[in-house]
Amino acid sequence: MCDVWWIRLATGRRLAAATMECSPMTGMNRNERRKQAKLAAKDGGPSQQHNIVQQWFASAVQHHQQGRLAEAEALYRQVLNADARHADAWHLLGVLALQVGRNDIALEMLSKAISINQRIAAYHGNRGLALDGLGRPAEALASYDAALAIEPRFAEAHCNRAAALITLGRLEDALRAAEAALRLRPDDVNAQINRGNALRDLGRLDEALSAYETVLRTAPDNALAHTNRGIVLKTLGRLDEALACYDAALQANPNLAEAHTNRGVTLKNLLRLDEALTACRTAIQLQPRSAEAHYNLATVLHDQCRLDDALAGYDQALALRPDFAMARWNRACILLSTARFEEGWREHEWRSHRESAPRQFPQPQWSGEAIAGRTLLLHAEQGLGDTLQFLRYVPKVAATGARIILAVPGPLHRLVAQSFPDVVVVDDAGALPAFDLHCPLLSLPLCFGTTLETIPADVPYLSADPAAVARWRERLGPGSRPKVGLVWAGNPRHANDRNRSIAFEQLAPLLDVAGIDWISLQVGPRRADLSGAPAGFMHDVADDLTDFAETAAAVSALDLIVSVDTAVAHLAAALARPVIMAIPFVPDWRWLLAREDSPWYPTVRLVRQTRPQDWDGVVTKLAATLTRFIET
């Protein structure tokens, strides 16, 4: 599963309804008003009829201002029955539609108003809101620009323009627009919220917090400011404070869907999954046609390993938004984890539409057709472990007769070059030689129509330098006790790291197994965990693991590797070394479900959690497995 949530940033937008100075007409029912209009047309002529229509309009405005929307709508439509070119009635009927969430109708009404009178800034500004609500931010921006061309000091248009620019990813422009609104109206909380949103997306988190706190000093019950402040706090890892912000937002506005959504995000990160499920379901009740809300619910179900329910949730999200790439990618992960490879590989191609998509090139992507004599660029994507796993396809590609250029991250370059001496290997961050077609490594299973039975599982398909392996064996020394490498934590930047890494202190039963020489292969910040181990208990070799070629040599000098799901585990398995891997309750798709072996790696044994976060049970099983390994 891709553990990425759709976080809804609540954006401040303001209606730009013109103020109407009028004297409302009261005391007559609809039949009486129609009768009076007919009399006016007969007895008083057009001027009298105009006055009656204007009185109806004034009465409609009064109903509208006092929240009696049904009465206001009826009167606006009566005005338009009498005068189809009453632009203000079309406008305010559109505003009313905006207020009840009917953006499609609002767009129609506001467009009619503009067709009658193009010189009213509010018409264009509110049309922009309708377009924004329909998910058409570029067109909305054009409407806001049209409003400002008429009235450059139109504060609401500057404010709403900032919101559209944020949606379009034009963050510096958004910040300038929000600040323009604040110069015209310094106390505009929506503009200040949009300023905070732009700062947040620019990564200027402290300034964003300050913007939201400015709003809350004068408007302590502003639910949007509480919600967006919570998003920033969550980004900073201050989850409990973020949760308090969402609770404050919901106290101010229990129906704010964004607050329920982001509360669910935070509860999920706190591993409070049942509460996250409730928050997501509430968000769906408030916004049943929100693809993002259904997606978020599906991710919680996915984390609970309720895969059929999660798949139904992703399908619901896709019924509402067929191009929702993250929903399609997570759906692919379920299909692949349940060995439905044919559909899974196809769906997996939607990863190219994500924000962190594989590198794009002007040359066409290879899809498995004949390419003998042509030059194909194979390029890495996603994590180092993914690259190591799918390098197994390089010999199959070479058998097609193509010339291969293989672009990989720098830490893998030397290992890959020595493993595939007949292939041109380049650093993926540098200049590339000329090529005819390209293919991401993770698209190769689709190109070859890989099924569970046809996975290319011959190992080793990577090679360690024999001289380097000899040096490591000499360094680690002789002895009859098995030498076991250990990795307990992965890349902390990985989206699912909180589920796949083990706290070092939880390994105590494993480390109590007698008769083992422990070798720490742990790199990165979690290497510091070794400071709590007894002196001399474990041989730490991290300083000498300078790249994956050196790590391959070290791993090849060991008898066994015990690891969580990391690149080192993939490396050892690709070298055909024995590996025992600790797998979380909801595994990555490649480890499938409910099996102790891996069709990808014949030398791997999987030890799985039976409950979320139950690493104690996994460590107990690992200790028993190690004991049997020593005895044999």
XYZ file of C-alpha atoms in Angstrom:
632
model
C 0.000 0.000 0.000
C 1.079 3.545 -0.674
C 0.525 5.220 2.696
C -0.301 8.675 1.377
C -3.415 10.500 2.506
C -5.393 13.151 0.758
C -5.125 16.150 3.103
C -7.793 18.777 2.571
C -6.482 22.290 3.127
C -9.454 24.479 3.981
C -9.276 27.525 1.716
C -10.766 30.904 2.548
C -13.128 32.178 -0.157
C -15.622 34.986 0.062
C -18.812 35.661 -1.898
C -18.832 38.992 -3.664
C -22.543 39.804 -3.557
C -23.258 43.438 -4.308
C -25.151 45.373 -1.654
C -28.571 46.463 -2.891
C -30.087 49.670 -1.507
C -33.816 49.141 -1.872
C -37.109 49.351 -0.052
C -38.720 45.938 0.183
C -42.336 45.459 -0.707
C -44.315 43.412 1.812
C -47.798 42.163 2.557
C -48.782 40.625 -0.783
C -48.867 36.981 -1.819
C -47.708 35.737 -5.221
C -51.151 35.971 -6.862
C -51.572 39.528 -5.630
C -48.132 40.460 -6.987
C -48.960 38.980 -10.390
C -52.290 40.813 -10.416
C -50.553 44.078 -9.575
C -48.017 43.561 -12.350
C -50.800 43.004 -14.896
C -52.598 46.119 -13.713
C -49.370 48.075 -13.888
C -48.773 46.887 -17.423
C -52.348 47.852 -18.384
C -52.784 51.096 -16.498
C -49.328 52.467 -15.853
C -47.306 51.269 -18.811
C -43.683 50.096 -18.797
C -42.533 52.561 -16.147
C -45.062 51.354 -13.610
C -44.280 47.725 -14.432
C -40.585 48.445 -13.941
C -41.289 49.850 -10.505
C -43.285 46.780 -9.507
C -40.515 44.443 -10.710
C -37.977 46.430 -8.732
C -40.134 46.124 -5.633
C -40.266 42.365 -6.117
C -36.515 42.370 -6.503
C -36.058 44.440 -3.339
C -38.267 42.045 -1.414
C -36.246 39.095 -2.773
C -33.024 40.725 -1.601
C -34.460 41.206 1.883
C -35.501 37.545 2.078
C -32.046 36.558 0.821
C -30.231 38.695 3.374
C -32.343 37.236 6.181
C -31.666 33.645 5.100
C -35.098 32.858 3.681
C -33.645 31.320 0.555
C -36.721 29.578 -0.836
C -38.733 32.811 -0.689
C -35.839 34.740 -2.238
C -35.490 32.227 -5.081
C -39.203 32.373 -5.872
C -39.095 36.165 -6.074
C -35.924 36.255 -8.178
C -37.564 33.884 -10.656
C -40.719 36.010 -10.658
C -38.585 39.049 -11.489
C -37.000 37.146 -14.356
C -40.373 36.001 -15.663
C -41.283 39.654 -15.967
C -37.834 40.873 -17.113
C -35.547 38.208 -18.538
C -32.715 40.762 -18.818
C -32.639 41.691 -15.122
C -28.917 41.050 -14.630
C -28.948 41.584 -10.863
C -31.658 38.930 -10.445
C -29.624 36.445 -12.491
C -26.575 37.344 -10.391
C -28.213 36.908 -7.007
C -29.981 33.757 -8.108
C -26.483 32.485 -8.940
C -25.225 33.625 -5.530
C -28.075 31.717 -3.897
C -27.120 28.605 -5.848
C -23.528 29.012 -4.635
C -24.744 29.198 -1.056
C -26.531 25.851 -1.318
C -23.631 24.172 -3.136
C -25.166 24.048 -6.629
C -22.122 25.295 -8.480
C -23.359 24.043 -11.850
C -26.581 26.059 -11.612
C -24.663 29.022 -10.191
C -22.347 29.031 -13.196
C -25.300 29.097 -15.572
C -27.021 31.962 -13.730
C -23.875 34.048 -13.305
C -22.936 33.563 -16.937
C -26.376 34.892 -17.929
C -25.831 37.953 -15.736
C -22.476 38.600 -17.424
C -23.974 38.156 -20.887
C -26.351 41.015 -20.032
C -23.802 43.260 -18.310
C -20.090 42.509 -18.534
C -18.989 45.517 -16.488
C -19.952 44.386 -12.976
C -16.943 43.028 -11.091
C -19.033 41.034 -8.599
C -20.588 38.998 -11.410
C -17.163 37.844 -12.598
C -15.920 37.289 -9.051
C -18.801 35.020 -8.112
C -18.605 33.194 -11.430
C -15.024 32.413 -10.419
C -16.333 30.882 -7.187
C -18.699 28.647 -9.152
C -15.869 27.500 -11.400
C -13.664 26.893 -8.370
C -16.408 24.770 -6.836
C -16.614 22.746 -10.037
C -12.887 21.999 -9.898
C -11.968 24.334 -12.741
C -9.393 26.608 -11.054
C -7.747 27.913 -14.241
C -11.097 29.205 -15.528
C -11.890 30.548 -12.061
C -8.630 32.478 -12.123
C -9.611 34.045 -15.450
C -12.912 35.182 -13.902
C -11.138 36.739 -10.922
C -8.759 38.494 -13.300
C -11.756 39.825 -15.243
C -13.245 41.172 -12.014
C -9.994 42.907 -11.104
C -9.697 44.418 -14.570
C -12.976 46.183 -13.801
C -12.283 46.944 -10.130
C -8.574 46.664 -9.171
C -9.367 47.294 -5.497
C -11.831 44.401 -5.300
C -10.554 42.716 -2.113
C -12.696 39.570 -2.415
C -11.403 38.908 -5.932
C -7.793 39.179 -4.731
C -8.606 36.799 -1.864
C -10.329 34.224 -4.059
C -7.657 34.584 -6.714
C -5.129 33.517 -4.072
C -7.151 30.366 -3.394
C -7.261 29.452 -7.093
C -3.538 30.065 -7.485
C -2.840 27.749 -4.543
C -4.863 25.018 -6.251
C -2.855 25.593 -9.438
C 0.428 25.370 -7.539
C 1.425 28.963 -8.308
C 2.346 29.616 -4.721
C 4.406 32.808 -4.985
C 1.629 34.387 -7.059
C -0.909 33.173 -4.499
C 1.037 34.769 -1.678
C 1.128 38.081 -3.533
C -2.624 37.896 -4.205
C -3.429 37.210 -0.551
C -1.216 40.074 0.550
C -2.897 42.378 -1.992
C -6.253 41.502 -0.409
C -4.855 42.216 3.056
C -3.548 45.633 1.998
C -7.075 46.531 0.966
C -8.713 44.869 3.950
C -6.197 44.140 6.756
C -8.742 42.312 8.908
C -9.900 39.905 6.168
C -9.608 36.499 7.828
C -10.098 34.590 4.551
C -7.215 36.446 2.944
C -5.055 35.767 5.995
C -5.976 32.066 5.834
C -5.031 31.964 2.149
C -1.777 33.706 2.979
C -1.110 30.963 5.540
C -2.008 28.280 2.998
C 0.433 29.665 0.434
C 3.180 29.906 3.064
C 2.448 26.371 4.184
C 2.723 24.958 0.667
C 5.928 26.946 0.142
C 7.379 25.118 3.147
C 7.502 28.268 5.265
C 5.745 26.501 8.111
C 6.545 28.860 10.976
C 5.209 31.804 8.972
C 2.107 29.796 8.093
C 1.475 29.052 11.761
C 1.836 32.748 12.520
C -0.734 33.613 9.827
C -3.311 31.212 11.243
C -2.618 32.406 14.777
C -3.180 35.992 13.626
C -6.674 34.954 12.538
C -7.354 33.127 15.804
C -6.386 36.105 17.954
C -9.285 38.087 16.523
C -11.548 35.188 15.522
C -10.903 32.394 18.049
C -13.775 30.308 16.679
C -12.601 30.347 13.061
C -12.805 26.685 12.101
C -10.738 27.055 8.909
C -7.817 28.619 10.783
C -7.883 25.859 13.418
C -8.006 23.195 10.694
C -5.123 24.570 8.666
C -3.038 25.243 11.756
C -3.542 21.562 12.561
C -2.260 20.561 9.131
C 0.956 22.504 9.688
C 1.416 21.020 13.149
C 0.918 17.542 11.704
C 3.545 18.277 9.050
C 5.898 19.262 11.886
C 5.196 15.934 13.604
C 3.284 17.560 16.471
C 0.373 15.159 16.155
C -1.306 15.666 19.520
C -1.360 19.434 19.000
C -2.737 18.921 15.498
C -5.527 16.733 16.851
C -6.426 19.453 19.368
C -6.703 21.933 16.487
C -9.165 19.724 14.604
C -11.200 19.241 17.756
C -11.341 23.032 18.209
C -12.398 23.440 14.585
C -15.210 20.925 15.008
C -16.370 22.567 18.206
C -16.745 25.777 16.198
C -18.214 24.052 13.133
C -19.208 20.390 13.571
C -19.994 20.110 9.864
C -16.596 21.178 8.515
C -15.653 18.193 6.358
C -12.002 19.277 6.053
C -11.601 19.105 9.830
C -13.056 15.581 9.980
C -10.835 14.504 7.086
C -7.643 15.850 8.611
C -8.598 14.577 12.032
C -8.767 11.147 10.415
C -5.311 11.673 8.883
C -3.834 12.485 12.281
C -5.603 9.660 14.102
C -4.279 7.262 11.485
C -0.755 8.524 12.064
C -1.298 8.036 15.789
C -2.326 4.441 14.922
C -5.812 5.024 16.369
C -7.435 3.324 13.405
C -10.964 2.791 14.728
C -11.249 6.492 15.555
C -9.774 7.367 12.159
C -12.436 5.209 10.534
C -15.178 7.122 12.336
C -13.726 10.479 11.298
C -13.509 9.394 7.660
C -17.071 8.126 7.643
C -18.279 11.422 9.074
C -16.452 13.275 6.306
C -18.238 11.081 3.743
C -21.616 11.819 5.336
C -20.891 15.526 4.935
C -19.464 15.205 1.423
C -20.802 11.960 -0.071
C -19.566 12.887 -3.544
C -16.017 13.626 -2.421
C -13.640 11.160 -4.062
C -10.966 12.154 -1.550
C -13.203 11.310 1.415
C -13.875 7.800 0.054
C -10.161 7.404 -0.684
C -9.233 8.290 2.902
C -11.734 5.792 4.284
C -10.253 3.129 2.003
C -6.729 3.801 3.275
C -7.827 3.197 6.872
C -9.531 -0.047 5.868
C -6.339 -0.918 3.977
C -4.299 -0.347 7.141
C -6.660 -2.676 9.000
C -6.021 -5.299 6.281
C -9.709 -5.272 5.369
C -8.695 -5.502 1.747
C -12.051 -6.254 0.142
C -13.618 -3.289 1.942
C -10.633 -1.100 1.028
C -10.913 -2.140 -2.618
C -14.600 -1.171 -2.589
C -13.621 2.213 -1.122
C -11.061 2.865 -3.836
C -13.621 1.821 -6.434
C -16.109 4.320 -4.993
C -13.476 7.071 -5.143
C -12.765 6.159 -8.770
C -16.454 6.127 -9.682
C -16.496 9.779 -8.612
C -13.093 10.640 -10.093
C -11.784 8.109 -12.615
C -8.392 9.835 -12.966
C -7.617 9.680 -9.217
C -4.080 8.330 -9.548
C -3.449 7.638 -5.866
C -6.661 5.604 -5.587
C -5.690 3.598 -8.671
C -2.181 3.006 -7.333
C -3.405 1.804 -3.943
C -5.980 -0.336 -5.721
C -3.086 -1.837 -7.714
C -1.270 -2.637 -4.472
C -4.247 -4.685 -3.254
C -4.547 -6.503 -6.568
C -0.826 -7.333 -6.582
C -0.774 -8.392 -2.935
C -3.564 -10.867 -3.718
C -1.679 -12.166 -6.790
C -4.140 -10.675 -9.312
C -1.175 -9.716 -11.437
C -2.769 -9.200 -14.835
C -5.032 -6.387 -13.656
C -2.602 -5.270 -10.958
C 0.301 -4.502 -13.310
C -1.994 -2.479 -15.582
C -3.373 -0.482 -12.692
C 0.141 -0.026 -11.306
C 0.980 2.107 -14.340
C -1.144 4.881 -12.820
C 1.818 5.661 -10.573
C 3.107 7.745 -13.497
C 0.303 10.233 -12.783
C 1.292 10.787 -9.151
C 3.242 13.802 -7.897
C 6.264 11.527 -7.307
C 5.926 9.928 -10.730
C 8.735 8.126 -12.557
C 10.969 10.345 -14.628
C 9.353 11.418 -17.894
C 11.083 11.556 -21.300
C 10.065 12.740 -24.779
C 10.916 9.314 -26.199
C 8.076 6.751 -26.115
C 7.807 4.248 -23.295
C 8.473 0.643 -24.222
C 5.512 -1.657 -23.649
C 6.950 -5.029 -24.657
C 7.040 -4.824 -28.457
C 10.003 -6.090 -30.521
C 13.027 -3.805 -30.074
C 15.999 -5.757 -31.443
C 18.740 -3.356 -32.476
C 17.182 -0.336 -30.760
C 18.496 1.431 -27.659
C 16.351 1.195 -24.540
C 16.837 3.282 -21.404
C 15.866 1.398 -18.248
C 15.593 3.771 -15.316
C 15.160 3.391 -11.586
C 12.212 4.772 -9.670
C 10.810 4.783 -6.139
C 13.130 3.354 -3.470
C 16.457 1.577 -3.644
C 14.779 -1.677 -2.653
C 12.416 -1.413 -5.627
C 15.354 -0.920 -7.961
C 17.219 -3.893 -6.521
C 14.156 -6.123 -6.857
C 13.398 -5.299 -10.484
C 16.956 -5.407 -11.775
C 16.160 -9.123 -12.178
C 14.510 -8.209 -15.493
C 17.701 -6.854 -17.094
C 18.745 -10.252 -18.560
C 15.235 -10.727 -20.019
C 15.430 -7.306 -21.672
C 18.922 -8.087 -22.991
C 17.531 -11.261 -24.586
C 15.292 -9.110 -26.805
C 18.368 -7.904 -28.704
C 18.037 -4.307 -27.511
C 21.005 -2.194 -26.527
C 20.462 -1.280 -22.870
C 21.330 1.841 -20.950
C 20.624 1.406 -17.251
C 20.240 4.567 -15.145
C 20.394 3.996 -11.378
C 21.034 6.130 -8.264
C 24.658 6.817 -7.409
C 24.848 4.451 -4.389
C 23.898 1.540 -6.678
C 26.112 2.434 -9.633
C 29.189 0.346 -8.823
C 27.158 -2.703 -7.771
C 25.022 -2.641 -10.913
C 28.007 -2.086 -13.209
C 29.843 -5.097 -11.797
C 26.652 -7.223 -11.923
C 25.797 -6.410 -15.555
C 29.147 -5.865 -17.331
C 27.570 -5.923 -20.816
C 25.173 -3.082 -20.037
C 25.913 0.646 -20.112
C 25.284 1.812 -16.535
C 24.959 5.528 -15.785
C 24.101 7.668 -12.789
C 20.467 8.721 -13.070
C 21.315 12.212 -11.844
C 23.738 12.850 -14.706
C 23.583 13.320 -18.474
C 22.142 10.415 -20.426
C 23.405 8.923 -23.717
C 21.052 8.905 -26.708
C 18.277 6.293 -26.669
C 15.192 5.351 -28.682
C 12.754 4.242 -25.994
C 12.614 4.186 -22.224
C 10.992 2.049 -19.534
C 10.838 2.395 -15.733
C 12.093 -0.750 -14.039
C 8.760 -1.287 -12.291
C 6.939 -1.384 -15.638
C 8.924 -4.410 -16.813
C 6.571 -6.964 -15.204
C 3.768 -5.559 -17.366
C 5.971 -5.629 -20.479
C 6.684 -9.326 -19.926
C 3.187 -10.262 -18.769
C 4.517 -11.552 -15.442
C 2.287 -13.958 -13.544
C 2.859 -15.588 -10.178
C 4.257 -18.614 -12.010
C 6.563 -16.680 -14.366
C 8.314 -14.357 -11.903
C 12.031 -14.398 -12.885
C 13.247 -15.733 -9.539
C 16.668 -17.120 -10.439
C 19.196 -15.864 -7.893
C 21.772 -14.519 -7.638
C 21.230 -11.903 -10.310
C 23.539 -9.403 -8.574
C 27.258 -9.976 -7.957
C 29.609 -8.961 -5.187
C 33.275 -8.340 -5.971
C 35.142 -11.541 -4.887
C 38.174 -9.588 -3.655
C 35.966 -7.343 -1.522
C 34.139 -10.379 -0.106
C 37.502 -11.915 0.850
C 38.496 -8.691 2.644
C 35.258 -8.717 4.618
C 35.685 -12.351 5.604
C 39.146 -11.576 6.852
C 37.921 -8.528 8.711
C 35.064 -10.367 10.400
C 37.474 -13.151 11.353
C 37.167 -16.908 11.605
C 35.025 -18.710 14.119
C 32.496 -21.453 14.393
C 29.614 -19.237 15.436
C 27.326 -18.024 12.630
C 27.731 -14.404 11.671
C 24.317 -12.734 11.414
C 23.733 -9.275 10.004
C 20.961 -7.196 11.544
C 18.880 -4.251 10.254
C 15.978 -3.040 12.394
C 14.938 0.210 10.728
C 14.405 1.521 7.223
C 14.571 4.957 5.677
C 12.801 7.310 8.130
C 11.473 9.325 5.163
C 9.551 6.312 3.853
C 5.799 6.947 4.130
C 5.237 3.616 5.914
C 8.339 3.619 8.093
C 6.366 3.821 11.347
C 4.862 0.408 10.496
C 7.901 -1.393 9.105
C 10.713 -0.395 11.529
C 11.247 -2.002 14.945
C 12.348 -0.234 18.125
C 15.813 -1.551 18.988
C 14.860 -2.320 22.580
C 12.149 -4.704 21.330
C 14.891 -6.917 19.858
C 16.107 -8.062 23.289
C 14.693 -11.653 23.012
C 16.325 -11.984 19.609
C 19.687 -10.785 20.842
C 19.506 -13.176 23.784
C 19.811 -16.167 21.439
C 23.177 -17.709 22.293
C 25.877 -18.692 19.849
C 25.654 -15.789 17.336
C 28.149 -13.157 16.257
C 25.954 -10.132 15.577
C 26.959 -7.687 12.851
C 25.051 -4.411 12.684
C 24.345 -3.325 9.092
C 22.127 -0.471 10.287
C 22.833 2.909 8.701
C 21.134 6.273 9.030
C 19.844 7.963 12.167
C 18.627 4.736 13.797
C 22.221 3.537 13.995
C 22.357 5.641 17.164
C 20.162 3.014 18.858
C 23.314 0.936 19.314
C 24.400 3.285 22.083
C 22.055 1.361 24.376
C 23.673 -2.014 23.657
C 26.429 -3.447 25.896
C 29.948 -2.640 24.730
C 31.322 -5.249 22.350
C 27.948 -6.985 22.070
C 27.545 -6.161 18.377
C 30.061 -5.404 15.650
C 29.031 -2.134 13.969
C 30.358 -1.914 10.395
C 28.184 0.957 9.110
C 31.127 3.336 8.582
C 32.556 1.011 5.946
C 29.303 0.473 4.016
C 30.152 3.269 1.606
C 27.887 2.114 -1.226
C 25.833 -0.927 -2.169
C 28.802 -2.661 -3.802
C 30.579 -2.580 -0.445
C 27.416 -3.635 1.373
C 27.040 -6.528 -1.086
C 30.538 -7.714 -0.205
C 29.826 -7.467 3.531
C 26.511 -9.304 3.183
C 28.196 -12.043 1.122
C 30.608 -12.674 4.002
C 27.743 -13.342 6.439
C 25.812 -16.517 7.123
C 22.393 -14.918 7.559
C 20.713 -11.524 7.423
C 17.819 -10.613 9.708
C 16.069 -7.455 8.585
C 12.884 -5.510 8.370
C 11.659 -4.614 4.868
C 14.652 -2.557 3.665
C 16.960 -2.227 0.695
C 19.572 -4.349 2.522
C 17.105 -7.245 2.670
C 16.473 -6.950 -1.087
C 20.202 -6.801 -1.723
C 20.946 -9.904 0.340
C 18.103 -11.840 -1.274
C 19.223 -10.825 -4.782
C 22.680 -12.170 -3.864
C 21.021 -15.480 -2.835
C 21.997 -15.022 0.807
C 19.678 -16.476 3.476
C 17.359 -13.759 4.788
C 14.774 -13.716 7.538
C 12.544 -10.705 7.072
C 10.160 -9.167 9.614
C 6.944 -8.079 7.902
C 4.246 -5.734 9.272
C 0.568 -6.675 9.627
C -0.262 -4.985 6.329
C 2.678 -5.982 4.136
C 4.005 -4.278 1.069
C 2.306 -5.805 -1.965
C 5.405 -7.724 -3.086
C 5.295 -10.023 -0.043
C 1.743 -11.158 -0.854
C -0.426 -12.490 1.995
C -0.262 -15.303 4.541
C 2.840 -17.080 3.265
C 6.280 -17.587 4.786
C 8.166 -17.769 1.501
C 8.524 -15.301 -1.361
C 8.100 -16.141 -5.062
C 10.468 -13.245 -5.775
C 13.330 -14.470 -3.581
C 13.856 -18.222 -2.954
C 16.224 -17.645 -0.004
C 13.860 -15.411 1.987
C 11.762 -16.507 4.940
C 8.997 -14.112 6.039
C 7.904 -13.658 9.642
C 4.679 -11.662 9.786
C 2.820 -9.679 12.401
C -0.525 -11.244 13.251
C -1.823 -7.982 14.766
C -0.987 -4.330 13.980
C 2.192 -3.154 15.704
C 2.784 -6.557 17.320
C 6.550 -6.641 16.922
C 6.932 -8.574 20.197
C 5.255 -11.589 18.613
C 7.442 -11.247 15.516
C 10.642 -11.066 17.578
C 9.605 -14.208 19.495
C 9.161 -16.047 16.162
C 12.467 -14.669 14.888
C 14.253 -15.956 17.990
C 12.797 -19.427 17.505
C 13.761 -19.395 13.827
C 17.313 -18.320 14.700
C 17.605 -21.086 17.251
C 16.653 -23.666 14.624
C 19.120 -22.060 12.176
C 21.982 -22.476 14.660
C 21.019 -26.038 15.444
C 21.116 -27.018 11.787
